[in-house]
XYZ file of C-alpha atoms in Angstrom:
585
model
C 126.147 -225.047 26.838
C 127.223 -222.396 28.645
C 125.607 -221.018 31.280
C 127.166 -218.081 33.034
C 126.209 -214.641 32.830
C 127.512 -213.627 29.100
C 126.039 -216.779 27.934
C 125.231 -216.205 24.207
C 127.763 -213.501 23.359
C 130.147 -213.859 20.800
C 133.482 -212.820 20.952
C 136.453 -212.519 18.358
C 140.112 -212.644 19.465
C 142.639 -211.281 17.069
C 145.550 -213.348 18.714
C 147.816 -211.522 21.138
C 149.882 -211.980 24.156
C 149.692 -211.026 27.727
C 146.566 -208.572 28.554
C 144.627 -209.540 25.601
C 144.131 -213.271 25.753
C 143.346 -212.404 30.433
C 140.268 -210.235 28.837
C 139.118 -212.791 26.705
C 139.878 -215.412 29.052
C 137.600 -213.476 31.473
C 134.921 -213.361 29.322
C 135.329 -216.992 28.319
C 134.748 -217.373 32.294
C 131.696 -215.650 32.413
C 129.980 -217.380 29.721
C 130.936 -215.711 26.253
C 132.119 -217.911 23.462
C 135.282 -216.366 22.410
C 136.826 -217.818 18.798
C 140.713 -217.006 19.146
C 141.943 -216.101 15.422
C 145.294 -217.321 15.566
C 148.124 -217.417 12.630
C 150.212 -219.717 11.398
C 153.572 -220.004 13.844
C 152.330 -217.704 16.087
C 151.609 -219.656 19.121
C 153.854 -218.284 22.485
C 153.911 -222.117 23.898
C 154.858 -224.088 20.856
C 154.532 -227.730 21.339
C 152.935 -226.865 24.786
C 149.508 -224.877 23.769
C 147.553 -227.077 26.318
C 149.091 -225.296 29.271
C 148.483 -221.563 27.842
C 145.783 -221.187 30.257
C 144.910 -217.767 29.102
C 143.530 -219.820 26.245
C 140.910 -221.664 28.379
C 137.669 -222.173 27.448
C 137.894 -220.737 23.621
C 137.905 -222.214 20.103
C 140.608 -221.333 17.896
C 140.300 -220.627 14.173
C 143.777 -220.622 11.742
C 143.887 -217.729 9.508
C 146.910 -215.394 8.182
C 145.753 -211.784 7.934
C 148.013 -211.015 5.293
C 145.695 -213.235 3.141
C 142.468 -210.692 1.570
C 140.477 -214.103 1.761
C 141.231 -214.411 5.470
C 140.260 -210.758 6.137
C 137.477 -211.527 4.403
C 136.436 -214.063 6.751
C 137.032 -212.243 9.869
C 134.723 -210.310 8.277
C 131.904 -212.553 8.390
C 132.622 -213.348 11.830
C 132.077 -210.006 13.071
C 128.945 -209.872 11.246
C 127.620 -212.589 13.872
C 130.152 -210.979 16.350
C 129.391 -208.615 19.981
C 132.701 -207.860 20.822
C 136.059 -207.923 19.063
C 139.562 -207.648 21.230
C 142.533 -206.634 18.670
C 146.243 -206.392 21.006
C 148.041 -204.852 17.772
C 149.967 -201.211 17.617
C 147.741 -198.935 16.811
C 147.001 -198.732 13.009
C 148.291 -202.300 11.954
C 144.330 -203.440 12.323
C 143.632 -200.973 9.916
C 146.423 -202.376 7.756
C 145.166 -205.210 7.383
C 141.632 -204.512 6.472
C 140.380 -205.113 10.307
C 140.390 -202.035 11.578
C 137.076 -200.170 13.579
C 135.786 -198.667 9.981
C 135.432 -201.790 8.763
C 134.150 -203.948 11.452
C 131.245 -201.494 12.470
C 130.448 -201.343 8.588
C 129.388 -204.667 8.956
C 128.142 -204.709 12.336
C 127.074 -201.423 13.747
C 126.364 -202.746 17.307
C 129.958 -204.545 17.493
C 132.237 -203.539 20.759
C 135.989 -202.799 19.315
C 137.999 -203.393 21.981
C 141.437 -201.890 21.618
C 144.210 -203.753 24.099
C 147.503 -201.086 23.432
C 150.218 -200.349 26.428
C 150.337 -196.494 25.754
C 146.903 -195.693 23.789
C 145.636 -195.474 20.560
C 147.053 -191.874 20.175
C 149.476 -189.748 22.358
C 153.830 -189.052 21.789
C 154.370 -193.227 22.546
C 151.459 -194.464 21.164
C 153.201 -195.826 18.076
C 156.267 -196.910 20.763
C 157.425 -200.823 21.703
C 156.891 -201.416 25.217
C 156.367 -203.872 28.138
C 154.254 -203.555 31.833
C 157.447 -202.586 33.624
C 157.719 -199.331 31.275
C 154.245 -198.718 31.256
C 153.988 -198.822 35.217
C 157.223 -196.948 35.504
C 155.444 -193.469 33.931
C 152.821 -194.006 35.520
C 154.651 -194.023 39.297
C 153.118 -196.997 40.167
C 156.569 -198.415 40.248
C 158.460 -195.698 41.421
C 156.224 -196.362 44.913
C 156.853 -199.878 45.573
C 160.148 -200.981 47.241
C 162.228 -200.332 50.556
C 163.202 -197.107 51.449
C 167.203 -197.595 51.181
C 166.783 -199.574 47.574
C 165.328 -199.368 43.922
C 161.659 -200.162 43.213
C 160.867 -204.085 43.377
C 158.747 -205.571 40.227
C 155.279 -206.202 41.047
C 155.523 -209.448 38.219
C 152.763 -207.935 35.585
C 150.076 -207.729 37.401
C 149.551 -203.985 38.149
C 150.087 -203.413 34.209
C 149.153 -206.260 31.884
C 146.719 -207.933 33.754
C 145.292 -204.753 36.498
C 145.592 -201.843 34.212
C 145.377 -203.722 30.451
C 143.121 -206.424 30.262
C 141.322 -205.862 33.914
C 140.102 -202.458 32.436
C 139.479 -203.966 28.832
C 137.100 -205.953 30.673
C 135.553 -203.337 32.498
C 135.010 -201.326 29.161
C 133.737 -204.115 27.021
C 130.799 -204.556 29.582
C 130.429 -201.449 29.599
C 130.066 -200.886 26.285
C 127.860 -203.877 25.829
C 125.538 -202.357 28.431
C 124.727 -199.546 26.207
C 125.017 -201.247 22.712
C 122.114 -202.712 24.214
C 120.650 -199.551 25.253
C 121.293 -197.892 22.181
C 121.734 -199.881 19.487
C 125.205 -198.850 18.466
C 128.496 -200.315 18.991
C 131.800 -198.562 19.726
C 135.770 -198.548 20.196
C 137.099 -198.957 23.577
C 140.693 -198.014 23.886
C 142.232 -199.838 26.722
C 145.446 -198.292 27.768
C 147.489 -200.011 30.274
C 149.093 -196.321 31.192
C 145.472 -195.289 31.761
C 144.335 -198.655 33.669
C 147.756 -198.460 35.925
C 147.124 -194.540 36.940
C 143.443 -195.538 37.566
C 144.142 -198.072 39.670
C 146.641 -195.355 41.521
C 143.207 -193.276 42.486
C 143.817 -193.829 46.381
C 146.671 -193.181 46.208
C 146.571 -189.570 45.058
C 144.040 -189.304 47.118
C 146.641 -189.870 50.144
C 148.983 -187.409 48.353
C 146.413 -184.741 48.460
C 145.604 -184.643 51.297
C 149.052 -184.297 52.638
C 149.221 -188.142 54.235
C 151.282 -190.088 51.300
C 155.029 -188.494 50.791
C 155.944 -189.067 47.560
C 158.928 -191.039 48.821
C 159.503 -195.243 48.430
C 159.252 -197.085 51.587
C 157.921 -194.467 54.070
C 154.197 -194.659 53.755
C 151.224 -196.374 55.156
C 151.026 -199.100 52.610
C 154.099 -199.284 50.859
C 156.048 -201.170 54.001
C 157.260 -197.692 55.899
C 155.040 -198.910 58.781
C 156.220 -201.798 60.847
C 152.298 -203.032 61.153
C 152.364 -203.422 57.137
C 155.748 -205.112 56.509
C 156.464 -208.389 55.671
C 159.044 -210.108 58.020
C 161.511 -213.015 58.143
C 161.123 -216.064 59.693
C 163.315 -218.735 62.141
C 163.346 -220.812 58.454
C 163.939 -218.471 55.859
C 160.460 -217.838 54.942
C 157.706 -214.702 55.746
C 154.339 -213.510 57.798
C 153.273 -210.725 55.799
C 151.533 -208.339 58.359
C 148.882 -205.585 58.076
C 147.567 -204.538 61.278
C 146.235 -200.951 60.132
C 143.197 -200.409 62.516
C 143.875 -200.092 66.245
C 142.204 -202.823 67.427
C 143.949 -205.329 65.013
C 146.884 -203.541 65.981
C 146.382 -204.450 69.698
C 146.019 -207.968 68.813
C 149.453 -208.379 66.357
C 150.804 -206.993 69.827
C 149.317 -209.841 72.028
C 149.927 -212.639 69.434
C 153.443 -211.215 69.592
C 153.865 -211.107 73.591
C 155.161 -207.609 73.205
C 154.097 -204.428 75.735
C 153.219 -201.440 73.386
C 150.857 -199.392 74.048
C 148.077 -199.868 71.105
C 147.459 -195.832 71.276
C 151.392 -195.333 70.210
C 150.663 -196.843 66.930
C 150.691 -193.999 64.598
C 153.646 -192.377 66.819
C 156.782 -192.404 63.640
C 159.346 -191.721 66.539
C 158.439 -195.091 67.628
C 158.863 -197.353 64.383
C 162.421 -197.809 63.943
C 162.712 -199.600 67.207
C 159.451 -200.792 66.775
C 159.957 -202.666 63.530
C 163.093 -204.328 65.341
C 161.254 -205.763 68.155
C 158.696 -207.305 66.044
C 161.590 -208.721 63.340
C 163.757 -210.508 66.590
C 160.045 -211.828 67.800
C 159.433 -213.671 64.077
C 162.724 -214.294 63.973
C 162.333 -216.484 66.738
C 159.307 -219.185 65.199
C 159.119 -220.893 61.805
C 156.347 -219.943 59.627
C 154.292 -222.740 59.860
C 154.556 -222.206 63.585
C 153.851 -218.613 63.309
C 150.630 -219.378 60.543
C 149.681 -221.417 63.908
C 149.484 -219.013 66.163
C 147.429 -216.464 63.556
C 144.722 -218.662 62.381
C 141.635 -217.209 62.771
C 143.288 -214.066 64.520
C 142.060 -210.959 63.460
C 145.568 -209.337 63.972
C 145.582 -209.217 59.939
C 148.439 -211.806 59.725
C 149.126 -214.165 57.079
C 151.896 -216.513 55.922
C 153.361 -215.345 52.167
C 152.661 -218.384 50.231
C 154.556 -219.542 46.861
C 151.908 -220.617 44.164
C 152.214 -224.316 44.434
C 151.465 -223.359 48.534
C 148.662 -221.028 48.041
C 146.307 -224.250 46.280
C 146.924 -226.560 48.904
C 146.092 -223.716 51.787
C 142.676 -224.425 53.578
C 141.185 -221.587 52.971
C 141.563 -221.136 49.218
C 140.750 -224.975 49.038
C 137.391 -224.617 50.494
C 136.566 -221.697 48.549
C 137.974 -223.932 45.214
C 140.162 -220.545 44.403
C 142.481 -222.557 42.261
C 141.822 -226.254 40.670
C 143.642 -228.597 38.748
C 142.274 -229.527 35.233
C 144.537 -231.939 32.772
C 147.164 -231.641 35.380
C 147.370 -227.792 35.243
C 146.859 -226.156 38.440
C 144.935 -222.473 37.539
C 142.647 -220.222 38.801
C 138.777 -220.611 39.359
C 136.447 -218.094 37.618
C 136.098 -214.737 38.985
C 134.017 -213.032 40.637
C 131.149 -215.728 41.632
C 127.430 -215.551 40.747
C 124.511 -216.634 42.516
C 122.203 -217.296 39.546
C 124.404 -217.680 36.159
C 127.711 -219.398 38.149
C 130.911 -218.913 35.527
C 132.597 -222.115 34.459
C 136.063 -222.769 34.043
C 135.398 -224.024 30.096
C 137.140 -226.037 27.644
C 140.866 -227.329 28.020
C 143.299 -224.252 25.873
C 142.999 -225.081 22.071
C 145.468 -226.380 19.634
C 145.903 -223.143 17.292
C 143.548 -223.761 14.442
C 141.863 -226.953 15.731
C 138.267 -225.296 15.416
C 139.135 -223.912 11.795
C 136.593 -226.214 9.853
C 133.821 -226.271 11.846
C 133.453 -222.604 12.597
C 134.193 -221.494 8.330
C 131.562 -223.926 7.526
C 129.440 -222.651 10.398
C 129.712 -219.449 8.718
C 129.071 -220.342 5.140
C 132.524 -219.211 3.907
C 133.557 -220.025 0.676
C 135.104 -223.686 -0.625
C 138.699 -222.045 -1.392
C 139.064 -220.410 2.614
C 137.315 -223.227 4.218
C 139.991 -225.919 2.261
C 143.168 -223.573 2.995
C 142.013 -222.603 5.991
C 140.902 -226.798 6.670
C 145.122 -227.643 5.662
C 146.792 -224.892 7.634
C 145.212 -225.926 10.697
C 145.351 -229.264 10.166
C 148.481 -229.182 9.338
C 149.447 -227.129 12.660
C 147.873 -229.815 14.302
C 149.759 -232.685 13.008
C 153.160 -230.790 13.436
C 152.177 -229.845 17.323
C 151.206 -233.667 17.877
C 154.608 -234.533 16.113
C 156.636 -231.659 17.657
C 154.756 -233.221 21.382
C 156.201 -236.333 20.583
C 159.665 -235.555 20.185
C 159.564 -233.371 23.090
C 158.480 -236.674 24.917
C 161.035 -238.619 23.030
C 163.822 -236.713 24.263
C 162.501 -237.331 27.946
C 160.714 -240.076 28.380
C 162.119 -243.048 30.474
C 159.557 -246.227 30.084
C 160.123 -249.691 29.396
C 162.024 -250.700 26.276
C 159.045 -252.407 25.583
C 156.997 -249.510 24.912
C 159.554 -247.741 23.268
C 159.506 -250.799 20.965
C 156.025 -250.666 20.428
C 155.552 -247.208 20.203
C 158.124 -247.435 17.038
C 155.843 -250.189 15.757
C 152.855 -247.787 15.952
C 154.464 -244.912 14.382
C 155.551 -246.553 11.643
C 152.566 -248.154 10.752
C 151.433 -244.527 10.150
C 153.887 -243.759 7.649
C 152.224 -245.229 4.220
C 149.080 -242.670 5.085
C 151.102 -239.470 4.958
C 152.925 -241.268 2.227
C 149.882 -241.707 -0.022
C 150.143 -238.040 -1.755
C 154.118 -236.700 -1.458
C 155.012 -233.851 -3.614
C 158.432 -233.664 -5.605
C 160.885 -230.713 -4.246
C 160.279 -228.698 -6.592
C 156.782 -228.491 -5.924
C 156.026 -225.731 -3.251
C 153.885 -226.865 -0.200
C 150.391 -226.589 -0.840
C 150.250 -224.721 2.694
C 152.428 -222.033 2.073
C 152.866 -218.350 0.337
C 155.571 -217.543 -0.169
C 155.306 -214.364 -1.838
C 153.280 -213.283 1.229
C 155.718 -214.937 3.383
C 154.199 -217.810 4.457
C 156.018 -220.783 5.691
C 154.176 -222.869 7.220
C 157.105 -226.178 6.844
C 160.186 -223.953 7.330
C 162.166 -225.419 9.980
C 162.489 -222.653 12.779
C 159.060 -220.774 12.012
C 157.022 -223.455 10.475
C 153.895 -224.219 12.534
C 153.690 -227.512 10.465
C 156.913 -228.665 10.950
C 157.725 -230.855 14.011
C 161.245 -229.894 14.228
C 160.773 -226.319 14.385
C 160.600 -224.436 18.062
C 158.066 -223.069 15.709
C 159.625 -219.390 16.453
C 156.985 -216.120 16.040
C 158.047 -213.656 14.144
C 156.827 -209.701 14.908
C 158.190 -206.336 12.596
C 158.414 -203.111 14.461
C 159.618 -200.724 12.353
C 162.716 -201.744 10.696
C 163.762 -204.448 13.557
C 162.329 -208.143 13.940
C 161.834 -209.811 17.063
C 161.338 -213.451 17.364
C 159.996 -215.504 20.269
C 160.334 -219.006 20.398
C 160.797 -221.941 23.562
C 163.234 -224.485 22.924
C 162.367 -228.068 24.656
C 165.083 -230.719 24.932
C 165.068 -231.616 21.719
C 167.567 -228.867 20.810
C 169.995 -229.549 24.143
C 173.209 -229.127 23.758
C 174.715 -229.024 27.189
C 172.778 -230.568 29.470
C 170.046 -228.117 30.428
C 170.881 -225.807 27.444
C 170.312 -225.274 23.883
C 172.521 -226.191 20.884
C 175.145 -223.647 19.779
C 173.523 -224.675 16.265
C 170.428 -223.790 17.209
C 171.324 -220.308 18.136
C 173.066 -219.250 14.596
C 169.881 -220.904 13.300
C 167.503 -218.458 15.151
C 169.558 -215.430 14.545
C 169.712 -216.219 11.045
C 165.886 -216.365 10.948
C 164.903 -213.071 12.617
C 168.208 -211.196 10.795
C 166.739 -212.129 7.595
C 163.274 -211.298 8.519
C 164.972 -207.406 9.865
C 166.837 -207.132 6.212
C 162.823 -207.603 4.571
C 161.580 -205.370 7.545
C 163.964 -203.049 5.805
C 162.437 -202.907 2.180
C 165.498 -204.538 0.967
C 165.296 -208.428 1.271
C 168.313 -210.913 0.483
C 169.997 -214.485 1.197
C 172.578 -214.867 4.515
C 176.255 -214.482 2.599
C 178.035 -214.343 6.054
C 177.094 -214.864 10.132
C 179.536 -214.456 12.706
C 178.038 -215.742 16.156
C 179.477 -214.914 19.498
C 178.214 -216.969 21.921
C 178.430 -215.206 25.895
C 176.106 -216.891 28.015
C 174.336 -220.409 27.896
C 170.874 -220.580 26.124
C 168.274 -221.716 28.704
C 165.986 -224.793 27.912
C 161.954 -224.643 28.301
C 162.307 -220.725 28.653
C 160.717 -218.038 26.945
C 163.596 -216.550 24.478
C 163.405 -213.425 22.965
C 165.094 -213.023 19.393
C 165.853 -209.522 18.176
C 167.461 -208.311 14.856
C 167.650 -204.946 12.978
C 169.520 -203.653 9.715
C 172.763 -201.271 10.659
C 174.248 -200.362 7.252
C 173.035 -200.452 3.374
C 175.913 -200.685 1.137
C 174.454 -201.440 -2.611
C 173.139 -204.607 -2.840
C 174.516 -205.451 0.740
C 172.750 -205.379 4.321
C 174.106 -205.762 7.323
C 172.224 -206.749 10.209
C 172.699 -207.084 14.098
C 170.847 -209.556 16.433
C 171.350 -211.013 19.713
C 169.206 -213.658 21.972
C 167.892 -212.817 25.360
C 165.202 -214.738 27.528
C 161.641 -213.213 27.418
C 161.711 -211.570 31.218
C 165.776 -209.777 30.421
C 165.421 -208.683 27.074
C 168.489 -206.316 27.970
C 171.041 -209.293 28.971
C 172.194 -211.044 25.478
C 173.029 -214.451 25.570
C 174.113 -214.713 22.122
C 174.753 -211.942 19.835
C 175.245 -211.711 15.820
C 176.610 -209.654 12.616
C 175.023 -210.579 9.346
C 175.950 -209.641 5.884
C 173.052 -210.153 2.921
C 173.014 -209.690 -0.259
C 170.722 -208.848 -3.071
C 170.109 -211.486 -5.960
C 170.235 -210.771 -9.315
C 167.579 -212.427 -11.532
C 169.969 -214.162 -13.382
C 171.681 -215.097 -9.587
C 168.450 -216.841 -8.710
C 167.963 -218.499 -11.599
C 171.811 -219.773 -11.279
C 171.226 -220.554 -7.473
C 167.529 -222.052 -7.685
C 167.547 -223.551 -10.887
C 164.498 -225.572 -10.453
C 162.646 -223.530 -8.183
C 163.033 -220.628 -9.789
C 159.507 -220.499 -10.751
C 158.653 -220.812 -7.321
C 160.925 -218.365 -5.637
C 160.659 -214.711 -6.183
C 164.028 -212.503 -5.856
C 160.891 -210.117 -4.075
C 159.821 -212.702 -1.503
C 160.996 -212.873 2.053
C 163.909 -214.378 3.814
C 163.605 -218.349 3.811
């Protein structure tokens, strides 16, 4: 039982990335139980969902929108629901029967929080984008960075995580405060452009009032002051410094051995030379001798840590700032309360692993809770399976155990064995119509050999993101040239459907220009260039996650367009089973 200070709320994730699953993580932290509806193949750590710590602390439920029973279901939840989180563009939730209308219908005193990047309405509201974009109109990142170069990446944190789900946070409380008050529920639309200029209030205020130019580099606290710089150590690594006030100022001066006078501090003549001296003087120590000679200074002083560094660092150790759970090293609850103390929850969920307990929880009907029962069970068994040959391909014990291990594994054979349909029959598990695959072998969730990739339509493009572990290595460190045209062939098939116009690969042509990283986030992209008659050709390319705009592989497609009597030529035995309507297999 939880016990922290949302203790008893109930909260409904529609599964998302990035700002999304931090607010519901959050809440998770302070007590709410949070049921993550995830779909089939759409985890972003496949094979590796125990270390999605933005997961933490939440059950997971396996249901594919696209299915009316499903919606259905979600339904129901929200009925027993306070707050729902949605991450989608705005308008897909009311696509698929989701959407605020509906969910207030059912539960007028439910909080509909909206997670978007530019807003629910607005020119770009309907627009792909990513924290560095959003951040980038707001001028948040036009003001961080050296004077004499371009502005430096913040990682995501002033966007995603400060400006998204920070202020999703902030407005779901809110809003819970006077659902209470009132009676009635409402939307919150979380806007990470909104959240990012919010969080830019002081500094207008500087602007205003004539003491922020609206210049990189040159201000108080954007590094144009050499008492809040960061500078180089004798071994390569930095003291970050922020002696604002006078007095702290004074002190950074002693600590330093140099003979400024404290009252020439704000004197801007004075800080090009000034900012030398103090580089040569930390130029001169290593950090951990410099760290030495700050602690417990109050000359504002600290050494820049890397994450690993920052947990093993006395003071965030005492205060238990970051712990280690199953081997993960993450962040502690935040912010701490005296009474109802947050917890750090359960260990991230398998996708789907909660399915049958929480639809017969809810009462839902034989048909959901039995398809909704398989999918997730059998996401589970391919994520165990997929786990082990991950470990397969890098595990170096005994030949003993590996012996043994064989034994085991093979003794479980005859129970899968028991029931095995014919190929003809389709997979109990899937849809194809709908396009649900839950055993194909690059987006199947169920199937151990698939990455599983994700599949997302914008528009008339498809994007796929997917990790590939060392089962797919092809030289050493990188993936299989196979693997590639595999991928590409996925997503360009899923772009000619995204296209109203569907079709079977007749041609690929891969041009491989870089190596495809191992164990990193790839992103898979694909859109339809030309119609001619039954024929689509599509373009594609593979990038990692964090340089979408550097292609590491790149590829021309040409589909075509079955006849009926084509598909019952090709598929002859299937044919029943195949539709020349459905998706891309």
């Amino acid at each position: 039982m939880t016990s922290g200070p949302l203790a008893g709320r109930r909260v409904i994730e529609l599964a998302g990335i990035g700002p999304g699953p931090f607010a519901a993580m959050t809440l998770a932290d302070l007590g709410a139980e949070v049921v993550r509806v995830d779909r089939p193949g759409g985890s972003f750590f496949p094979g590796h969902e125990h270390s999605d710590i933005l997961n933490r602390g939440k059950k997971s439920v396996l249901l594919d929108l696209r299915d009316p029973e499903a919606v259905r279901t979600v339904l129901t939840m929200v009925e027993r629901a306070d707050v729902l989180i949605e991450g989608y563009r705005p308008g897909v939730a009311e696509r698929l029967g989701v959407g605020p209308d509906e969910c207030l219908a059912r539960n007028p005193r439910l909080v509909y929080g909206r997670m978007t990047g530019w807003g629910q309405d607005g020119p770009l509201a309907t627009t792909a984008g990513h924290d560095i974009a959003y951040i980038a109109l707001t001028g948040a990142l036009h003001a961080i960075g050296p004077a004499d170069g371009p502005p430096q990446i913040p990682l995501n944190l002033v966007g995603d995580f400060g400006g998204g789900g920070a202020y999703l946070v902030i407005g779901i409380l809110a809003a819970l405060d006077e659902a209470w008050r009132s009676g009635r529920g409402q939307v919150v639309d979380a806007a990470i452009v909104d959240g990012a200029a919010h969080l830019l209030a002081g500094t207008h205020a500087f602007l205003a009032n004539g003491t922020w130019v609206d210049e990189r580099g040159v201000n108080l606290l954007d590094g144009g002051t050499p008492f809040y710089s960061v500078y180089r150590t004798a071994d390569g690594r930095h003291m970050a410094v922020g002696a604002l006030e006078r007095k702290f100022y004074a002190e950074l001066l002693d600590k330093l051995g140099l003979d400024e006078d404290p009252a020439d501090q704000q004197d801007r003549d004075r800080w090009p030379a000034l900012r030398k001296r103090i580089a040569e003087v930390f130029e001169k120590r290593t950090q951990a001798e410099w760290a030495e000679v700050f602690a417990q200074s109050d000359a504002c002083v600290a050494p820049v840590l890397s994450l690993r560094e920052a947990a093993a660092h006395p003071h965030l150790k005492a205060r238990g700032s970051l712990v280690e759970r199953d081997g993960l090293l993450q962040p502690a609850p935040a912010p701490r309360f005296s009474r109802t103390p947050a917890s750090l929850g359960t260990s991230p969920p398998v996708p789907g692993q909660d399915t049958a307990g929480i639809l017969a929880a809810l009462g839902a009907s034989e048909q959901v809770d039995e398809s909704g029962r398989r999918r997730a069970a059998v996401t589970e068994l391919g994520a165990a399976l997929r786990s082990l040959v991950d470990l397969t391909t890098r595990t170096e014990v005994p030949s003993a155990v590996l012996e043994g291990t064989a034994r085991t594994l093979r003794g479980l054979a005859p129970t899968l064995a028991a029931r095995v349909r014919p190929l003809p029959e389709q997979a109990s598990v899937d849809d194809l119509r709908n396009g649900v695959r839950m055993l194909n072998p690059v987006i199947g969730a169920g199937n151990p050999i698939a990455p599983p990739m994700r599949i997302e339509i914008d528009g008339d493009s498809a994007i796929g993101w997917c990790t590939l572990g060392r089962a797919y290595e092809g030289p050493h460190m990188y993936g299989h040239g196979g693997m590639s045209a595999m991928l590409l062939d996925q997503v360009l098939g899923h772009a000619v459907a995204a296209s109203a116009r569907n079709g079977v690969t007749k041609g690929l042509t891969v041009e491989y220009l870089r190596p495809v990283p191992l164990e990193v986030p790839l992103r898979i992209w694909a859109k339809a260039v030309e119609v001619s008659g039954r024929h689509t050709t599509v373009t594609g390319a593979i990038t990692t996650a964090a340089d979408p705009d550097t292609p590491l592989v790149e590829a021309r497609g040409r589909f075509v367009r079955l006849r009926p009597d084509q598909v019952e030529t090709m598929f002859a035995g299937s044919v029943a089973k195949v539709s020349p309507e459905s998706a891309h297999d």
